[in-house]
Amino acid sequence: RSATNKKVALFGTYGRAGEKRKLEELLLDLVVRGHGSLLVLRGDSGMGKTHILEEIKAIKACITVDGALGARRRFTPTSCTITATTSEIEGKTPFFMWKDIFERCLSPDTQTKLSEHTAHFQPSDAAASSSSRPPAPPTPRQRWQHAVATTISYLYPPGVADQLERRMGCAVEFVIRPQADALLLTDQLVLQHAPLLSPVLPEPIKDNQWTKQLSGEARKEATIHVMARVLELKLGGAHSTLMFDDTHWMDSSSWALLNAVRGRVQPLLLVLTTRPMAETDPNFTKIEAHLKDLESLTELTRPDIDELIRNQLGVTGQVEYTLSSAITTRSGGNPFFAKGFVTSFVEQGVLDISKDTIELAEGMRIADVDFPSSVETLITSRIDRLPVADQMLLKVAAVVACSGTFTEAQLPPMLRAGGLELPADTTILAVLRSLRDADMLSCASTKPGNAAFGFKHASVQTVACHVLSQELKLKLHRAAAEDCEAQYGALAEPSEASGELLQLLA
């Protein structure tokens, strides 16, 4: 391989220089000047919306580490960035988009205390607590403990953060801004209406004498009010960033809460991604009135596609013009589609990167190359070229995955339910790693025996699920429903734990 086409590790957001400059400005406003704002990124599937959210995390980390890109000003060490996402099915569940945010904000211990305090709450209790001596200010050591806890809680999934907390024997729980928990446990609104937090908690809190009387629209409004209050106490003054991916699937209750949080939590940078919507939620219309920036992600140009191809192949050579033009035209400038073409060509062995240029293999013409007509057709053809074991596990994982993620331990019972077996000389983890190397999956956690993986793109999960036979799909969905009932049946009332969940999900 020539020196001009050497292997390198490249990374970048292609053709999005303007968007990156805007993000840097907004993040500097937030972290350095304490000014919140709202940014909406709009674009079709595969245009790079989710990738830009990852860029926000990277830019904010640079601001934190480098002292606000050179600005001589101190900033809070407990500034945090949280990303929430949903899917077409999960988006029908009220407040689903907020579940992960609240799980990172409220530790199991705090949830237990809220459940205990709210059961016998009287307004005089909160009044007595609020009139008592305020807690002593944290020491420098405690402030850094809180900063570390906050950082870990948004870098890692809640389950992983809990494991790190137990392993390290820390005195502070790994949740966002643990120093604010004392405020939650003395706030009258939170204590009186804590059961209304149940939609976003792992385990529900039983209704107390106050919340039992609420129903319908009054209950919904009270729920939004107390949820916004919790986030105000946890994130207010923390220069936080909340990012919501795929908000075109978000339910109306989540939109209403987002509108409430925008007005109460300051300073706060809100970043929303969405596909073009024929109809918008009324609460989004209210938010649009305060919109600072709306970035519509346009198609990549041919030079951008060249950069993408070099990045995908990990080389530095020039891209042959006819190849570059064909990929740009056939992909419509869609980066996900273009990356899929490149990966497919590599799998088929039609590219030559051994010279100074990236070109088609000897004897190949651009007219001989098969360009699938859609993203779905492209993904289907790539799945068909996978080894049998990889295809099998990818399809099973597509049923198991919640919000695009799943764990290694979830797969064996699903394989048994479907009457499927892997070859004797392979393991589930080996196949998952093979799918990761094929750019179908990404690894979210490497916990021994129960590694967590996610789909590289929602379209991969959708296509993998669609290519399942109807008979196998029913078996797997039934097995998933039985697993849900086994795990959560004990939480339901006796009249509910009688197979209703199984019937609903199967």
XYZ file of C-alpha atoms in Angstrom:
506
model
C 0.000 0.000 0.000
C 1.436 3.373 -1.017
C 2.287 6.125 1.439
C -0.306 8.423 -0.120
C -3.098 5.940 0.586
C -2.045 4.726 4.017
C -4.474 3.457 6.655
C -5.426 6.133 9.172
C -8.021 6.647 11.872
C -10.316 9.380 10.617
C -13.410 10.891 12.173
C -15.652 13.735 11.255
C -19.100 15.076 10.530
C -19.180 15.468 6.777
C -20.414 18.700 5.236
C -21.734 20.053 8.525
C -19.205 22.829 9.230
C -21.949 25.454 9.553
C -23.900 23.332 12.013
C -20.751 22.694 14.079
C -20.005 26.416 14.305
C -23.569 27.054 15.451
C -23.259 24.316 18.092
C -20.004 25.785 19.386
C -21.650 29.205 19.717
C -24.666 27.822 21.573
C -22.548 25.705 23.916
C -20.245 28.636 24.703
C -23.314 30.731 25.444
C -24.522 28.023 27.820
C -21.320 27.045 29.636
C -19.523 30.394 29.746
C -22.267 33.014 29.672
C -25.112 31.039 31.243
C -27.536 31.630 28.359
C -29.903 28.811 27.415
C -31.332 28.278 23.942
C -33.319 25.917 21.741
C -32.036 24.271 18.552
C -34.033 22.006 16.242
C -32.236 19.801 13.684
C -34.597 18.697 10.932
C -33.771 16.162 8.256
C -34.799 12.880 6.667
C -33.686 9.503 8.030
C -29.946 8.958 7.602
C -29.018 12.640 7.221
C -26.778 12.608 10.323
C -29.020 14.063 13.039
C -27.973 11.544 15.688
C -24.316 11.913 14.719
C -24.543 15.658 15.346
C -25.847 14.946 18.853
C -22.662 12.948 19.451
C -20.698 15.954 18.191
C -22.439 18.098 20.826
C -21.152 15.803 23.567
C -17.637 15.992 22.137
C -17.695 19.791 21.760
C -19.046 20.277 25.281
C -16.350 17.975 26.658
C -13.740 20.137 24.883
C -15.239 23.275 26.405
C -15.132 21.668 29.832
C -11.567 20.370 29.534
C -10.042 23.351 27.733
C -11.673 26.007 29.863
C -14.433 27.067 27.481
C -12.226 27.011 24.373
C -9.739 29.422 25.924
C -12.207 31.657 27.729
C -10.845 32.580 31.169
C -13.876 31.805 33.207
C -14.726 29.074 35.671
C -17.759 26.915 35.058
C -19.743 24.480 37.130
C -18.147 20.995 37.234
C -21.596 19.421 37.433
C -22.731 20.556 33.990
C -24.243 17.545 32.241
C -25.493 16.409 28.863
C -28.322 13.868 28.587
C -29.650 12.282 25.408
C -33.155 10.814 25.210
C -34.652 8.898 22.323
C -37.735 6.890 21.411
C -39.189 4.831 18.582
C -42.465 4.611 16.684
C -43.930 2.033 19.105
C -42.483 3.368 22.372
C -43.447 6.901 21.392
C -47.092 5.998 22.020
C -46.352 5.587 25.764
C -46.885 8.813 27.751
C -43.607 10.361 28.958
C -41.518 7.488 27.522
C -38.932 9.943 26.165
C -38.229 11.143 29.713
C -37.672 7.785 31.409
C -33.903 7.689 30.928
C -33.504 11.304 32.048
C -35.317 10.686 35.338
C -33.468 7.409 35.894
C -30.194 9.336 35.672
C -31.502 12.059 37.991
C -33.125 9.944 40.740
C -31.125 7.241 42.492
C -32.854 4.070 43.770
C -32.271 5.307 47.310
C -33.950 8.649 46.587
C -36.877 6.897 44.913
C -37.305 4.683 47.985
C -37.264 7.699 50.305
C -39.792 9.522 48.143
C -42.071 6.480 48.272
C -41.790 6.332 52.075
C -42.237 10.067 52.664
C -45.186 10.538 50.324
C -47.214 7.680 51.841
C -47.864 9.647 55.055
C -47.209 13.156 53.793
C -48.831 16.137 55.480
C -48.201 19.741 54.420
C -46.863 20.458 57.899
C -44.059 17.928 57.312
C -42.576 19.920 54.436
C -43.084 23.192 56.306
C -41.142 21.826 59.272
C -38.357 20.569 57.006
C -38.074 23.859 55.128
C -37.928 25.890 58.353
C -35.103 23.779 59.789
C -31.450 24.771 59.515
C -30.219 24.648 55.902
C -27.580 22.003 55.127
C -23.941 23.029 55.378
C -22.305 23.968 52.071
C -20.355 21.099 50.495
C -16.613 20.879 51.016
C -14.272 21.026 47.989
C -13.919 17.237 48.180
C -17.698 16.794 48.173
C -18.069 19.159 45.218
C -15.695 17.037 43.165
C -17.443 13.853 44.301
C -20.688 15.355 43.034
C -19.008 16.332 39.758
C -17.644 12.802 39.236
C -21.045 11.277 40.076
C -22.744 13.576 37.566
C -20.209 12.845 34.840
C -20.435 9.060 35.264
C -24.236 9.141 35.394
C -24.515 10.674 31.936
C -21.572 8.829 30.375
C -22.838 5.364 31.309
C -26.271 3.702 31.384
C -27.842 3.689 34.869
C -27.181 -0.042 35.397
C -23.482 0.338 34.599
C -23.220 3.405 36.849
C -24.758 1.403 39.722
C -22.158 -1.358 39.243
C -19.297 1.164 39.272
C -20.723 2.764 42.401
C -20.828 -0.564 44.262
C -17.404 -1.657 43.016
C -15.735 1.613 44.016
C -17.554 1.828 47.358
C -18.288 5.524 46.829
C -19.986 7.619 49.484
C -21.937 9.481 46.772
C -24.483 7.804 44.521
C -23.784 8.014 40.801
C -26.695 10.194 39.727
C -26.859 13.664 38.248
C -26.190 16.325 40.892
C -26.659 14.172 44.037
C -26.319 17.326 46.144
C -29.814 18.353 44.977
C -31.508 15.237 46.409
C -31.906 16.887 49.818
C -34.003 19.597 48.161
C -36.303 16.996 46.609
C -36.976 15.346 49.964
C -38.026 18.637 51.591
C -40.031 20.125 48.715
C -43.757 20.183 49.460
C -44.870 19.846 45.828
C -42.583 16.874 45.199
C -43.508 15.041 48.406
C -47.239 15.621 47.969
C -47.321 14.501 44.334
C -44.442 11.977 44.182
C -46.773 9.125 43.020
C -47.348 11.098 39.804
C -43.689 10.439 38.911
C -44.519 6.742 38.391
C -44.650 6.917 34.535
C -40.914 7.724 34.462
C -39.730 5.489 37.325
C -38.599 1.828 37.155
C -41.105 0.956 39.905
C -44.327 2.900 40.526
C -45.074 4.785 43.749
C -48.505 4.013 45.190
C -51.049 6.832 45.196
C -51.391 8.761 48.450
C -54.439 10.567 49.801
C -53.699 13.572 47.580
C -53.051 11.898 44.241
C -55.949 9.440 44.578
C -58.324 12.348 44.038
C -56.723 13.322 40.707
C -57.908 11.977 37.371
C -58.113 12.923 33.709
C -56.722 16.256 32.588
C -56.188 17.464 36.170
C -53.931 14.481 36.880
C -51.990 15.033 33.661
C -51.400 18.710 34.453
C -50.306 17.884 38.017
C -47.965 15.188 36.674
C -46.285 17.630 34.296
C -46.032 20.187 37.095
C -44.268 17.867 39.556
C -41.960 16.373 36.892
C -40.890 19.855 35.829
C -40.303 20.737 39.480
C -38.031 17.717 39.988
C -35.937 18.653 36.946
C -35.863 22.277 38.078
C -34.373 21.220 41.419
C -31.919 18.759 39.840
C -30.788 20.702 36.759
C -31.521 24.355 37.538
C -28.341 26.445 37.496
C -26.254 23.487 36.249
C -25.726 24.709 32.648
C -27.175 21.429 31.372
C -27.907 20.191 27.872
C -30.915 17.989 27.103
C -30.974 16.363 23.660
C -34.069 14.635 22.273
C -33.576 12.372 19.272
C -36.374 11.377 16.876
C -38.965 13.709 18.388
C -41.288 12.994 15.449
C -42.262 9.876 17.463
C -42.706 11.759 20.764
C -46.097 11.624 22.510
C -48.148 14.706 23.406
C -47.488 14.340 27.158
C -43.732 14.399 26.568
C -44.118 17.504 24.400
C -46.120 19.209 27.142
C -43.445 18.381 29.727
C -40.726 19.627 27.386
C -42.560 22.934 27.058
C -42.834 23.203 30.857
C -39.166 22.332 31.424
C -38.053 24.889 28.831
C -39.666 27.617 30.921
C -38.539 26.425 34.371
C -35.034 24.973 34.070
C -32.428 27.641 33.355
C -29.878 27.932 31.911
C -30.661 25.015 29.609
C -29.709 24.133 26.040
C -32.406 22.057 24.364
C -31.537 20.248 21.134
C -34.271 18.392 19.238
C -33.931 16.240 16.134
C -36.894 15.431 13.939
C -37.846 14.290 10.493
C -40.116 16.591 8.485
C -43.612 16.218 9.973
C -46.906 16.616 8.115
C -48.633 17.471 11.406
C -46.955 18.936 14.484
C -48.039 18.606 18.102
C -49.644 21.811 19.502
C -46.988 21.888 22.244
C -44.248 21.869 19.595
C -45.989 24.851 18.000
C -45.712 26.657 21.357
C -42.025 25.762 21.569
C -41.423 27.014 18.023
C -42.408 30.502 19.183
C -39.227 30.525 21.308
C -37.074 28.807 18.686
C -33.640 30.328 18.296
C -32.368 28.197 15.443
C -33.829 25.668 13.034
C -31.220 23.806 11.025
C -32.484 21.801 8.065
C -29.839 19.230 7.194
C -29.312 19.286 3.446
C -27.800 16.678 1.122
C -24.021 16.220 1.138
C -22.046 17.465 -1.852
C -19.561 15.347 -3.813
C -16.488 16.619 -1.836
C -18.329 15.734 1.386
C -19.032 12.252 0.020
C -15.315 11.911 -0.868
C -14.445 12.654 2.757
C -17.054 10.168 3.929
C -15.632 7.425 1.665
C -12.072 8.016 2.924
C -13.319 7.928 6.503
C -15.310 4.750 5.942
C -12.319 2.985 4.370
C -9.788 4.498 6.778
C -7.445 5.681 4.029
C -6.237 9.031 2.665
C -6.183 8.515 -1.116
C -8.202 10.473 -3.662
C -11.562 9.021 -4.714
C -11.985 8.289 -8.403
C -14.356 10.911 -9.859
C -16.784 8.509 -11.561
C -17.095 6.407 -8.388
C -17.576 9.468 -6.180
C -20.145 11.020 -8.540
C -22.106 7.779 -8.815
C -22.317 7.321 -5.031
C -23.323 10.977 -4.555
C -26.040 10.755 -7.198
C -27.434 7.350 -6.220
C -27.447 8.166 -2.474
C -29.066 11.560 -3.011
C -26.409 13.020 -0.708
C -27.746 10.958 2.223
C -24.702 10.046 4.397
C -26.218 6.846 5.802
C -27.130 5.626 2.320
C -23.678 6.566 0.997
C -21.908 4.745 3.844
C -24.085 1.731 3.131
C -22.966 1.728 -0.507
C -19.296 1.862 0.501
C -19.673 -0.946 3.045
C -21.586 -3.049 0.509
C -18.886 -2.510 -2.146
C -16.195 -3.592 0.321
C -18.163 -6.741 1.153
C -18.518 -7.512 -2.551
C -14.829 -6.830 -3.222
C -15.436 -4.281 -5.962
C -13.148 -1.542 -4.556
C -9.378 -1.223 -4.919
C -7.559 0.921 -2.315
C -4.045 -0.412 -2.983
C -3.048 2.512 -5.224
C -2.940 6.271 -4.812
C -6.656 6.463 -5.550
C -9.817 4.756 -4.313
C -11.296 3.161 -7.398
C -13.193 0.165 -8.707
C -11.342 -3.129 -8.908
C -9.570 -3.906 -12.157
C -11.956 -4.830 -14.942
C -14.977 -3.304 -13.161
C -17.011 -0.483 -14.625
C -19.442 1.740 -12.752
C -22.245 0.332 -14.938
C -21.438 -3.154 -13.566
C -21.984 -2.115 -9.946
C -25.369 -2.845 -8.369
C -26.800 0.226 -6.600
C -29.852 -0.733 -4.497
C -32.812 1.569 -5.076
C -33.564 2.320 -1.406
C -32.001 2.187 2.058
C -34.215 -0.792 2.914
C -33.100 -2.725 -0.183
C -29.471 -1.908 0.597
C -29.728 -3.156 4.189
C -31.603 -6.286 3.085
C -28.880 -7.145 0.581
C -26.207 -6.663 3.251
C -28.091 -8.891 5.698
C -28.397 -11.573 3.001
C -24.585 -11.620 2.623
C -23.997 -12.223 6.347
C -23.166 -15.711 7.664
C -26.247 -17.708 8.671
C -25.527 -17.371 12.406
C -25.128 -13.584 12.079
C -28.408 -13.266 10.187
C -30.222 -15.359 12.788
C -28.960 -13.389 15.785
C -29.494 -10.002 14.123
C -33.161 -10.825 13.462
C -33.725 -12.109 17.006
C -32.024 -9.011 18.443
C -34.326 -6.801 16.366
C -37.301 -8.173 18.323
C -35.579 -8.054 21.711
C -34.057 -4.575 21.456
C -35.745 -1.800 23.405
C -34.936 1.668 22.045
C -32.424 -0.054 19.785
C -30.384 -1.693 22.591
C -30.254 -5.170 24.120
C -27.976 -7.349 26.242
C -26.214 -10.620 25.538
C -28.190 -12.365 28.305
C -31.533 -11.580 26.631
C -30.781 -13.667 23.554
C -30.502 -17.342 24.715
C -34.145 -17.679 25.884
C -35.333 -16.017 22.690
C -33.314 -18.443 20.559
C -34.826 -21.382 22.455
C -38.328 -19.945 22.052
C -37.835 -19.721 18.318
C -36.343 -23.220 18.099
C -33.058 -21.739 16.857
C -29.513 -22.915 17.550
C -26.129 -21.405 16.803
C -23.417 -23.644 15.326
C -21.595 -25.631 17.990
C -18.271 -23.915 17.297
C -19.493 -20.345 17.921
C -20.843 -18.232 20.788
C -23.405 -15.464 21.033
C -20.731 -12.925 21.967
C -18.571 -13.908 18.979
C -21.511 -13.414 16.599
C -22.392 -10.061 18.191
C -18.813 -8.904 17.730
C -18.940 -10.038 14.109
C -22.087 -7.950 13.594
C -20.347 -5.008 15.235
C -17.423 -5.378 12.824
C -19.942 -5.514 9.957
C -21.222 -2.085 11.066
C -24.662 -3.476 11.917
C -24.318 -3.108 15.706
C -22.397 -0.952 18.150
C -21.149 -2.046 21.572
C -22.652 -0.069 24.465
C -21.134 -2.034 27.376
C -18.551 -4.809 27.705
C -19.738 -6.304 30.991
C -18.492 -9.942 31.082
C -21.333 -12.365 30.403
C -23.853 -9.654 29.649
C -22.412 -7.192 27.145
C -24.824 -4.567 25.835
C -25.196 -3.784 22.142
C -27.254 -1.393 20.078
C -28.284 -1.141 16.455
C -26.052 1.202 14.474
C -29.137 2.789 12.925
C -32.859 2.422 13.523
C -33.301 1.391 9.875
C -31.144 -1.709 10.440
C -33.407 -2.863 13.278
C -36.545 -2.117 11.271
C -35.379 -4.073 8.220
C -34.051 -6.993 10.304
C -37.444 -7.279 12.004
C -39.367 -7.073 8.727
C -37.437 -9.908 7.060
C -38.448 -12.330 9.839
C -41.045 -14.907 8.868
C -44.457 -14.273 10.399
C -44.385 -17.595 12.272
C -41.003 -16.901 13.874
C -41.959 -13.314 14.623
C -45.023 -14.487 16.587
C -42.935 -16.985 18.577
C -40.353 -14.360 19.494
C -42.929 -11.716 20.429
C -44.724 -14.231 22.614
C -41.456 -15.156 24.341
C -40.745 -11.464 24.930
C -44.235 -10.985 26.392
C -43.780 -13.982 28.714
C -40.451 -12.550 29.881
C -42.105 -9.190 30.596
C -44.880 -10.846 32.559
C -42.392 -12.934 34.553
C -40.391 -9.820 35.460
C -43.193 -7.340 36.105
C -46.227 -9.462 36.940
C -45.392 -9.238 40.639
C -45.728 -5.443 40.460
C -49.271 -5.573 39.132
C -52.440 -5.931 41.159
C -53.708 -9.547 41.485
C -56.506 -8.861 38.997
C -53.975 -7.638 36.425
C -51.305 -10.321 36.787
C -53.372 -12.955 34.995
C -51.929 -13.046 31.544
C -53.324 -9.728 30.313
C -49.856 -8.417 29.505
C -49.060 -11.626 27.662
C -52.242 -11.359 25.596
C -51.565 -7.696 24.861
C -47.956 -8.117 23.705
C -48.280 -11.461 21.920
